[in-house]
Coordinates of C-alpha atoms and ligand atoms in Angstrom, one line a residue:
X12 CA 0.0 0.0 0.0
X13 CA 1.2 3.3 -0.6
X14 CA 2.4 5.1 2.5
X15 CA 1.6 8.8 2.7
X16 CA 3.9 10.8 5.4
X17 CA 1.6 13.9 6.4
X18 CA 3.8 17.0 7.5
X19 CA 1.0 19.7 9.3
X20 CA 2.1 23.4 9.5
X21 CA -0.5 24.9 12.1
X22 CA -2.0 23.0 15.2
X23 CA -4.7 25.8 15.9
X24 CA -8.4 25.8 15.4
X25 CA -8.1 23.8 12.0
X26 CA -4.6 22.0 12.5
X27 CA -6.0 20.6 15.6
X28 CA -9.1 19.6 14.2
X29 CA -7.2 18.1 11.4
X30 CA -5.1 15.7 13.2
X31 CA -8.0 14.8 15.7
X32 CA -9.8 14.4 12.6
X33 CA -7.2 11.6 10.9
X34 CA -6.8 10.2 14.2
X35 CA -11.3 9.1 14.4
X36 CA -11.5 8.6 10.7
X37 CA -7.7 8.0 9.6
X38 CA -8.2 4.5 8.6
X39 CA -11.9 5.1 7.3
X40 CA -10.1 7.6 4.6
X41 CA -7.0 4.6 4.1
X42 CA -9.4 2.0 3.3
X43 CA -11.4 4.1 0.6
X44 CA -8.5 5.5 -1.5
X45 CA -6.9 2.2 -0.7
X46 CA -3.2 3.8 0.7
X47 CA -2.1 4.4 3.9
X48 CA -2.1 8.0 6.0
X49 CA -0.5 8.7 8.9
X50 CA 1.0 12.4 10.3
X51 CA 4.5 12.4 10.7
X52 CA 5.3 15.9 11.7
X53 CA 3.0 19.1 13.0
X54 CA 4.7 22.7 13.0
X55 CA 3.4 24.9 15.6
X56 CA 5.4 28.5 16.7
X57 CA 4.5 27.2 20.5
X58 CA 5.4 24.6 22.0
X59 CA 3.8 24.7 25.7
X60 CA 0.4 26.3 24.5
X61 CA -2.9 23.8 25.5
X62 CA -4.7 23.1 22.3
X63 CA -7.9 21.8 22.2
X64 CA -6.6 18.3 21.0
X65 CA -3.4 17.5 22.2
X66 CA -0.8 16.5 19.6
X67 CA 2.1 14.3 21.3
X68 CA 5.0 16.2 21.9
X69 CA 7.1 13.7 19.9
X70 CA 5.9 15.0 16.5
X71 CA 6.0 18.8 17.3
X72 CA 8.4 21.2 16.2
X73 CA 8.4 25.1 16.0
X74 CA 11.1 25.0 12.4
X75 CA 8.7 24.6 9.6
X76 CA 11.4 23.7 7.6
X77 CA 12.4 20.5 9.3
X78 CA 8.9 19.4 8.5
X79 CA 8.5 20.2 4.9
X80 CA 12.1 19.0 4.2
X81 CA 11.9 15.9 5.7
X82 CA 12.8 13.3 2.8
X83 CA 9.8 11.1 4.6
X84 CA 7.2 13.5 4.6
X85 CA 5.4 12.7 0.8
X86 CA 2.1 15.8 2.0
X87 CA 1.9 19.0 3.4
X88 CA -0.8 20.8 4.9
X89 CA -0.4 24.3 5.3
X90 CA -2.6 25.9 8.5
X91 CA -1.4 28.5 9.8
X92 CA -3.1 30.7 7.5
X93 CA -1.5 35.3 6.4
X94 CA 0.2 35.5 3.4
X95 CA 4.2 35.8 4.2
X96 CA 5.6 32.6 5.8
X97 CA 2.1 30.4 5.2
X98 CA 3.8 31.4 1.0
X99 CA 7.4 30.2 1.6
X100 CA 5.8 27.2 3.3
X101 CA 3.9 26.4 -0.3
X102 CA 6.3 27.1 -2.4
X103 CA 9.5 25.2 -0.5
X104 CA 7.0 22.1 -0.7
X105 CA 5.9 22.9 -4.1
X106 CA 9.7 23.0 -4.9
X107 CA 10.6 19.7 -4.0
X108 CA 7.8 18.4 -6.0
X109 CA 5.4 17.8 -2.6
X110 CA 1.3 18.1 -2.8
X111 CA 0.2 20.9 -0.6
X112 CA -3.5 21.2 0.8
X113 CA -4.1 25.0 2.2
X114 CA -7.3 26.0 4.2
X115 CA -5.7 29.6 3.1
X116 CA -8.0 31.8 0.6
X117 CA -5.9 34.9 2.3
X118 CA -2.5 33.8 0.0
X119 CA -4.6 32.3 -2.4
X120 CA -5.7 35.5 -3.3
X121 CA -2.7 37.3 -3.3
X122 CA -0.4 34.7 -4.7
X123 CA -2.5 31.9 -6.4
X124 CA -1.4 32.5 -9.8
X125 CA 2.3 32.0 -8.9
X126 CA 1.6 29.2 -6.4
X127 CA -0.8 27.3 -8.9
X128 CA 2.3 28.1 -12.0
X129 CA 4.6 26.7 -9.4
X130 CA 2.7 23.5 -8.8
X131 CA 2.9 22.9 -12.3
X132 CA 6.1 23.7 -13.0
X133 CA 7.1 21.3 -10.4
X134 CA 4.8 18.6 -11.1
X135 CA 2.8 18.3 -8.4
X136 CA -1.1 19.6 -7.0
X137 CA -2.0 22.6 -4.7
X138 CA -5.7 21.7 -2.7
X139 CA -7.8 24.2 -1.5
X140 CA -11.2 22.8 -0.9
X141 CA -11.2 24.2 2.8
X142 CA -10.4 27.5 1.9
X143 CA -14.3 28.8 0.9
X144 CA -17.1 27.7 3.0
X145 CA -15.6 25.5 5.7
X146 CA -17.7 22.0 4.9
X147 CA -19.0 22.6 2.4
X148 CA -17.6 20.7 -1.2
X149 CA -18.2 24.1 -3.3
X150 CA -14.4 23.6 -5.1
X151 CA -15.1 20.7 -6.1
X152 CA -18.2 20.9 -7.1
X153 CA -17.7 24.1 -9.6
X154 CA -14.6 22.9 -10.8
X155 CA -16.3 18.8 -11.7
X156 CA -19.8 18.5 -11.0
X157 CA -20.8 21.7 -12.8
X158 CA -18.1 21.4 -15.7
X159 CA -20.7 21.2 -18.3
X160 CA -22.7 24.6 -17.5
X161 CA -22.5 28.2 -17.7
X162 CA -22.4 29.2 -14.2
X163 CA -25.0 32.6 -14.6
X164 CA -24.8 33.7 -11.2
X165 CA -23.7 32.4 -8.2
X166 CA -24.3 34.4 -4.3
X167 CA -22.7 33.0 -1.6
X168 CA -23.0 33.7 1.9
X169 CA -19.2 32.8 2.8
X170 CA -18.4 33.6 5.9
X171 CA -19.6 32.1 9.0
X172 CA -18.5 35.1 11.3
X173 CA -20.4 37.9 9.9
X174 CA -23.6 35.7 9.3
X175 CA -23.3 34.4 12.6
X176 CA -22.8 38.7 13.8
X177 CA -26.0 39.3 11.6
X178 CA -28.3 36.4 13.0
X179 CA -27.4 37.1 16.6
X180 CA -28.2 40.8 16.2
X181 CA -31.0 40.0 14.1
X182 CA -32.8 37.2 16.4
X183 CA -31.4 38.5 19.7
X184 CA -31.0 42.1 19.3
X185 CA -27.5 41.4 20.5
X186 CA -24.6 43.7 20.9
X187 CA -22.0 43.2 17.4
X188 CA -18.8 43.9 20.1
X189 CA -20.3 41.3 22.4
X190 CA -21.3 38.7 19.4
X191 CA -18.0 39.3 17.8
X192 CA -16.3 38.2 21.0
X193 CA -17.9 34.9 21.0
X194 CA -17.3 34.5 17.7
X195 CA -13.4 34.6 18.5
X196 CA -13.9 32.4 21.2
X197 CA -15.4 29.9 19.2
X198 CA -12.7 29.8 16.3
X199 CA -14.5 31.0 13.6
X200 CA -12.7 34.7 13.2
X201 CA -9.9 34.9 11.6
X202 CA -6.4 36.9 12.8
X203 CA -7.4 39.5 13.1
X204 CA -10.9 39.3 12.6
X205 CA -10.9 42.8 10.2
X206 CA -10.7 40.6 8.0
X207 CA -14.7 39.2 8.4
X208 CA -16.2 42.1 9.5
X209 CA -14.9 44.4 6.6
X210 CA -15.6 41.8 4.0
X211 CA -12.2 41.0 2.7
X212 CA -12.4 37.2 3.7
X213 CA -15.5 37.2 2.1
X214 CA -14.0 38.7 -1.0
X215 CA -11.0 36.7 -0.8
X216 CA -13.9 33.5 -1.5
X217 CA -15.9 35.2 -3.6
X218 CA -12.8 36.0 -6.0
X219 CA -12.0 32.1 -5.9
X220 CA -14.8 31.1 -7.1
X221 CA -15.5 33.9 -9.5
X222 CA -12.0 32.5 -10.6
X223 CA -13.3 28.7 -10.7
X224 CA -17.1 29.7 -12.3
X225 CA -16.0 31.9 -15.1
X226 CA -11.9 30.6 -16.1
X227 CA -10.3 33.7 -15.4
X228 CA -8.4 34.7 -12.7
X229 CA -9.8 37.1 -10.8
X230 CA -7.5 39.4 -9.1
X231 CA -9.0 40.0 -5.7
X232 CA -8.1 43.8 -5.9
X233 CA -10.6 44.0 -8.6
X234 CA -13.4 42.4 -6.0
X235 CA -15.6 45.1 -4.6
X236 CA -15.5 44.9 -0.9
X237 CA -18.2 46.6 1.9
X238 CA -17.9 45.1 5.4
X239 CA -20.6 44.9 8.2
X240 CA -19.1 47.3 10.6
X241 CA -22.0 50.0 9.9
X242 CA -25.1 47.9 9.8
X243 CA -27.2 49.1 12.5
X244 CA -29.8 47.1 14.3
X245 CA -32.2 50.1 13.1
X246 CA -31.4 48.7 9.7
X247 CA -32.0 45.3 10.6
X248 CA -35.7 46.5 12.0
X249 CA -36.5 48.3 8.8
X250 CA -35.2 45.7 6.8
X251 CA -37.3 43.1 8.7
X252 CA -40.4 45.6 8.5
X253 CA -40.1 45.4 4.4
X254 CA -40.0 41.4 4.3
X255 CA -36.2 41.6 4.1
X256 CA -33.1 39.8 5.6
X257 CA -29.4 41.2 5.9
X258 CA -26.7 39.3 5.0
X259 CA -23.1 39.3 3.8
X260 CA -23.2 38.7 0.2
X261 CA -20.8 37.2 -1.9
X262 CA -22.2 37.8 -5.7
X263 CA -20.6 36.5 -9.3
X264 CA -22.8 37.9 -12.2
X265 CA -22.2 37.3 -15.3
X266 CA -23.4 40.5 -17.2
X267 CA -25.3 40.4 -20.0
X268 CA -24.4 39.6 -23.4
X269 CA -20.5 40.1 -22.2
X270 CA -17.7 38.1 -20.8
X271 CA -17.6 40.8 -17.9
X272 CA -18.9 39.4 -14.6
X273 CA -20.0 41.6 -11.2
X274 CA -17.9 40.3 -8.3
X275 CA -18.4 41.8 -5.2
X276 CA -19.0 41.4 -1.6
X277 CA -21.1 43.6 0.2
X278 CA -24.6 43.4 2.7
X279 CA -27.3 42.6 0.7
X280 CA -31.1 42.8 1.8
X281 CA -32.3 39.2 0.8
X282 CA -36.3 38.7 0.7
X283 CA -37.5 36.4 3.5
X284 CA -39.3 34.3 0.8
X285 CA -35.8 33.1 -0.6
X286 CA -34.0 30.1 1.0
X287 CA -30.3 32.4 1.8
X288 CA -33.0 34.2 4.4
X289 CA -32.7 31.3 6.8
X290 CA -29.2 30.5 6.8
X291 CA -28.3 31.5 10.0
X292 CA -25.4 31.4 13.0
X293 CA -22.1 30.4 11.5
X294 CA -23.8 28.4 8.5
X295 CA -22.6 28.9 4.8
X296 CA -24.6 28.0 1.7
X297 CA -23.8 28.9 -2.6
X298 CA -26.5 29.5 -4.2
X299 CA -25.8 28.8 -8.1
X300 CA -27.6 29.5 -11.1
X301 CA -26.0 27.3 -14.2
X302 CA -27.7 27.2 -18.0
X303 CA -28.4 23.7 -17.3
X304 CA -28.6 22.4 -13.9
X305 CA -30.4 26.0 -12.9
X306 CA -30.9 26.6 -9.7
X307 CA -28.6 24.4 -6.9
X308 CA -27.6 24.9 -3.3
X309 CA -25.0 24.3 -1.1
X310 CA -25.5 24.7 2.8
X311 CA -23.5 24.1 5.6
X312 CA -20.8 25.0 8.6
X313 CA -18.9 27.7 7.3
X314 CA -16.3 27.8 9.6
X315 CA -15.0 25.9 13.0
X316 CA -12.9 22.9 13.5
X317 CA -14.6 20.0 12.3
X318 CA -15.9 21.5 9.0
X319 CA -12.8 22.9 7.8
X320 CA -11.3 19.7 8.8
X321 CA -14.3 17.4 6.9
X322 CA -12.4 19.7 3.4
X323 CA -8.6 19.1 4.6
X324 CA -9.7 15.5 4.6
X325 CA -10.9 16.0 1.5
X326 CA -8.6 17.5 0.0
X327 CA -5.8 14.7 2.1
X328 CA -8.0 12.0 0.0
X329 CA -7.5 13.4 -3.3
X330 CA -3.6 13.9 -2.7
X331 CA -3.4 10.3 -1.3
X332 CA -5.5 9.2 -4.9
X333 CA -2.7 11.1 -7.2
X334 CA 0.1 10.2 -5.5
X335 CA -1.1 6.5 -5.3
X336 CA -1.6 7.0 -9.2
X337 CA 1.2 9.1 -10.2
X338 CA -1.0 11.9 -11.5
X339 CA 0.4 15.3 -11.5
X340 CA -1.1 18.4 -12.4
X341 CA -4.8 17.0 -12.0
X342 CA -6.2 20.4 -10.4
X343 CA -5.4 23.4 -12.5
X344 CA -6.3 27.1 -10.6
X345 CA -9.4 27.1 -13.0
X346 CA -10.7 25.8 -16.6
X347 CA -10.0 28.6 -19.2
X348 CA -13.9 29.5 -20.8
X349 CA -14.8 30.0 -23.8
X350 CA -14.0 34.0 -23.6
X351 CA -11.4 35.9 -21.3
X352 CA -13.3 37.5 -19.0
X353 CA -12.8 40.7 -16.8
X354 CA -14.3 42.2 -13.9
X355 CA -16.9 45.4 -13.8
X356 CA -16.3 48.1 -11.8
X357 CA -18.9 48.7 -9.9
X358 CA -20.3 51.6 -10.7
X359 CA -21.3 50.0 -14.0
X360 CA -23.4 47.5 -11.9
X361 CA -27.4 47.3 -11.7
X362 CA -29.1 47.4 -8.1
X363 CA -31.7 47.9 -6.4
X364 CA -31.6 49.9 -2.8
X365 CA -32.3 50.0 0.4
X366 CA -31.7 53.7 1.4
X367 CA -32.1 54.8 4.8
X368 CA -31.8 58.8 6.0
X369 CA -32.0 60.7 9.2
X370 CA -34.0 63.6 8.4
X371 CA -35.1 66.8 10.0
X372 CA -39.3 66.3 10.4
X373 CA -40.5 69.3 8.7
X374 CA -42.6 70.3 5.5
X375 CA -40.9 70.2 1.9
X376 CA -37.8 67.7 3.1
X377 CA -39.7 64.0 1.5
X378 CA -40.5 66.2 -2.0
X379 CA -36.8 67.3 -2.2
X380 CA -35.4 64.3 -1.7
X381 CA -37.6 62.4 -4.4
X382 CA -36.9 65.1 -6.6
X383 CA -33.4 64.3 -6.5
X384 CA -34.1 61.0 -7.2
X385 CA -36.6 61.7 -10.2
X386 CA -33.7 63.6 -11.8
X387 CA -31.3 60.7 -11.4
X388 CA -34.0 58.4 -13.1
X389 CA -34.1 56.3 -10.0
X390 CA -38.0 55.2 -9.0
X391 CA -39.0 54.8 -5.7
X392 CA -40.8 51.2 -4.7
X393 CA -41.5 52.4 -1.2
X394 CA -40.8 54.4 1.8
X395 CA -41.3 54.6 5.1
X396 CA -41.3 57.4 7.6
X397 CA -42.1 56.7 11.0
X398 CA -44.3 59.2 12.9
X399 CA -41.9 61.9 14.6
X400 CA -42.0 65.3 16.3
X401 CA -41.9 68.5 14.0
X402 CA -38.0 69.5 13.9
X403 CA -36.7 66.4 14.9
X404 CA -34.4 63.9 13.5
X405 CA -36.1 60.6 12.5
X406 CA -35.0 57.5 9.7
X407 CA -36.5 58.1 6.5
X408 CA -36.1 54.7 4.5
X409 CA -36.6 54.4 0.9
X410 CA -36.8 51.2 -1.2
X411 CA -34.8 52.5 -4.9
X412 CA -36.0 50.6 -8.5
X413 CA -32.9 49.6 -10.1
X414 CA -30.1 52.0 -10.9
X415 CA -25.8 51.7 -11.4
X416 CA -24.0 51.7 -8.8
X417 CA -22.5 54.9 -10.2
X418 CA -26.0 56.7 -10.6
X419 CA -27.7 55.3 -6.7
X420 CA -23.9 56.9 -5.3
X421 CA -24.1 60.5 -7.0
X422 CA -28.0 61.2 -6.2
X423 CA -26.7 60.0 -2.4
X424 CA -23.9 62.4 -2.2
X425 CA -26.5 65.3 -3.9
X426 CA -28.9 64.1 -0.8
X427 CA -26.6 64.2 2.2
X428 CA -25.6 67.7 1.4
X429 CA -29.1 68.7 1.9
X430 CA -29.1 71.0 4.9
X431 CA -32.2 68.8 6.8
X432 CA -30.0 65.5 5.6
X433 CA -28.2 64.9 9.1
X434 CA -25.3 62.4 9.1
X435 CA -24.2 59.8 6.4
X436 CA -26.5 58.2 4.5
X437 CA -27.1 54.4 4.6
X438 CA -27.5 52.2 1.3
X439 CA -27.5 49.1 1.1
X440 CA -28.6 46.4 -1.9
X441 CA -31.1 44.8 -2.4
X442 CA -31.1 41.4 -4.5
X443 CA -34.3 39.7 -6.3
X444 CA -32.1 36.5 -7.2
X445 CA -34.0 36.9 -10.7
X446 CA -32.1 35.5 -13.9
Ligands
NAP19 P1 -5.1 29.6 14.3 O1 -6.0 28.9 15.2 O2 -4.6 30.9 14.6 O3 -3.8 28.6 14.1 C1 -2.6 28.9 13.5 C2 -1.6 27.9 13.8 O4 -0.4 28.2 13.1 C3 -1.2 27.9 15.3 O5 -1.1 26.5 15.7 C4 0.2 28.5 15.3 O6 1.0 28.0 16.3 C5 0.7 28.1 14.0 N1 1.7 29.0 13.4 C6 1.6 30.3 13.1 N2 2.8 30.7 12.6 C7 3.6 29.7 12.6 C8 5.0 29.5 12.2 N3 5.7 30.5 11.7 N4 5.5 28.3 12.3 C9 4.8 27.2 12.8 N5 3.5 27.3 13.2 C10 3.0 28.6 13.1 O7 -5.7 29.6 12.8 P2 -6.8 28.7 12.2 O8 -8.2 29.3 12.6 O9 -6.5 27.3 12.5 O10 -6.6 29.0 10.6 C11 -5.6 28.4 9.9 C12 -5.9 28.7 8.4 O11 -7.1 28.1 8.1 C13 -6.0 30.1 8.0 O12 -5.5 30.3 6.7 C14 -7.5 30.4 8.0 O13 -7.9 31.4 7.1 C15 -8.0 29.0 7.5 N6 -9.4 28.7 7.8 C16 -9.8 28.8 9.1 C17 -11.1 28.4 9.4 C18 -11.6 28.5 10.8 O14 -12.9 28.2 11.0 N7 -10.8 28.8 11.8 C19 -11.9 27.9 8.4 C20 -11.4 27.8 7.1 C21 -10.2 28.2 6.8 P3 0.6 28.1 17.9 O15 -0.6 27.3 18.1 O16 1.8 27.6 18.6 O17 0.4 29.6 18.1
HSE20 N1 -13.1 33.4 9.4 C1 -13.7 32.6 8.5 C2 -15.2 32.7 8.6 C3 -13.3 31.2 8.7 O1 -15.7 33.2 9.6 O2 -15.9 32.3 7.6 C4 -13.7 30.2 7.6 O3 -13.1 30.5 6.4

């Protein structure tokens, strides 16, 4: 039977769940690929810390190095996630011709196209099934089980800490400080955990698989990022009050009658009605539109120890297969499409909006703002203005037809520069999930 030596950089959240993973199902995952799996070596930078599984002492090490150069290690997970060591760690293993599985979408992004060229040039595979949406199989999935469709459209609520920030604040009323806290505790943040909360993690997935849905690489620079941080639990009750849901979007358009696709990341009001409403806590799900599948979805853990390990294991499966076989270069970044494709900016893109304002109450101010509006060729579906006290401040909230990005942002700037306009406005999107 072929032997395969695991070398593991990382023993945190995921490391740890990794090897306590191999050590319940180790021999479950031997028997179905039919070679053998055992970890050889684990990199961690501390060697006293209490983990959450313990790792015997015998196979820890704080030099990386001695683990990805050792002549008996045949795989290498990298887990300790950023974008400066986590890349030497690839590309030394890469280099001497070793698979690598990475939970890491942060390096991804910034250097997949020269860690997926180096895997190539040096005959070997680089797995990232782990690095979007924890559980869930969304890699593999776009990159074999939809490999005969268009993918349309594809909106994915990709990470687990913001929706789980959104659902407590939504259900409980909570405090985001307070809910981000226990999101730390729990593992599911990353370091440090800007990263969720102002989207980038979200766009560093959502540029993946823009990447793997539409054969270009998508350079995440070019992925429209808005965070959480200002989403107020007044928007949440006005949000809720039109039939609506707020979540962290994740959305890959392909526009119409180009090869140019929308990818962005930003808070989106979702009707209640559709099924990404009710994923809630730290759950993930993809929703994909393909030509000829249509509509499919993915749901599951986005984030924690045991899902992201359920994909390393994955991922550990498919390296044991090729290197049982002999096949190199199996997993390209992406399948080139039939047209290059680019990304566009998103001023060019269509929305609808969810705008809300904090208004002086008096006579005239409701006209004005339509007006500006009406001259910006934006309709108004609704709006609500809760009963106030002449010369007051209250929330105005309008819902906005569809408009560019570039249009909905100039008639805001016009607005908020209205003298009885007090503080910045709020907009936020608003998605129909129609084709
Ligand atoms: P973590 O809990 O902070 O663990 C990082 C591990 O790396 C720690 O064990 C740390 O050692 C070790 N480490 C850091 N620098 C090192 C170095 N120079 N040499 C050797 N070891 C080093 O992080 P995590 O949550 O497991 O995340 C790991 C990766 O998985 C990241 O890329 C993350 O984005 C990705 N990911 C995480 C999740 C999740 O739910 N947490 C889900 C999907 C993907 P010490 O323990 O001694 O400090
Ligand atoms: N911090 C990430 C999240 C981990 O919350 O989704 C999973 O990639």
């Amino acid at each position: 039977m072929q032997q395969v030596k695991l070398g593991i950089i990382g023993g945190g959240t995921v490391g740890s769940g990794v090897f306590e993973a191999l050590a319940r199902n180790g021999s479950l995952l031997s028997s179905r690929v039919g070679a053998n799996i055992k970890v050889h070596r684990v990199a961690v930078r501390d060697l006293h810390k209490k983990r959450a599984t313990a790792i015997p002492k015998n196979l820890l090490t704080t030099d990386w190095r001695e683990v990805v150069c050792d002549p008996e290690v045949n795989l290498v997970a990298e887990l300790i996630g950023g974008t400066t060591v986590a890349r030497e760690v690839v590309l030394t293993s890469l280099k001497l011709g070793k698979p690598v599985v990475t939970a890491n979408k942060a390096l991804l992004s910034a250097h997949g196209e020269e860690l997926f060229a180096a895997a190539k040039k040096y005959g070997t595979n680089l797995y990232y099934e782990a690095s979007v949406a924890g559980g869930i199989p969304i890699i593999k999935s776009l990159r074999e089980g939809f490999v005969g469709n268009r993918i349309t459209a594809l909106y994915g609520i990709v990470n687990g800490t913001c929706n789980y920030i959104l659902t407590r604040m939504k259900l409980e009323g909570a405090d985001f400080g307070a809910v981000l806290a226990d999101a730390q505790k729990l593992g599911y943040a990353e370091t440090p955990p800007d990263l969720d909360i102002d989207g980038h993690d979200a766009a560093h997935k959502t540029g993946i698989l823009a990447s793997l849905a539409h054969g270009f690489w998508v350079n995440p620079k070019k992925v429209y990022v808005e965070g959480i941080r200002h989403i107020s639990a007044l928007d949440i009750k006005y949000a809720g009050e039109l039939g609506y849901t707020i979540k962290l979007l994740g959305t890959v358009k392909k526009l119409e009658g180009s090869c140019r696709v929308q990818a962005s990341v930003y808070p989106t009001l979702v009707p209640n009605a559709h099924v990404l409403a009710s994923v809630n806590g730290v759950f993930n799900a993809v929703f994909v539109q393909g030509d000829i599948v249509g509509d499919a979805l993915f749901y599951g853990r986005g984030a924690g120890k045991d899902a992201t390990a359920s994909s390393v294991l994955s991922d550990i499966g498919d390296a044991m297969l090729d290197l049982k076989t002999g096949i190199k270069n199996r997993l390209p970044a992406f399948v080139p499409h039939e047209c290059a494709g680019a990304v566009a900016p998103i001023s060019e893109v269509v929305s609808q909006y969810f705008v809300r304002l904090n208004v002086v109450d008096k006579p005239g101010v409701l006209a004005r703002i339509a007006t500006i509006f009406g001259q910006s060729n934006i309709g108004i579906s609704s709006v609500i203005q809760p009963e106030g006290h002449e010369g007051e401040s209250v929330p105005l909230i309008f819902m906005l037809h569809y408009a560019t990005n570039g249009v909905a942002a100039k008639a805001l700037a016009k607005i908020s520069k209205l003298p009885t306009v007090k503080g910045k406005p709020v907009m936020i999107r608003v998605e129909s999930f129609e084709q």
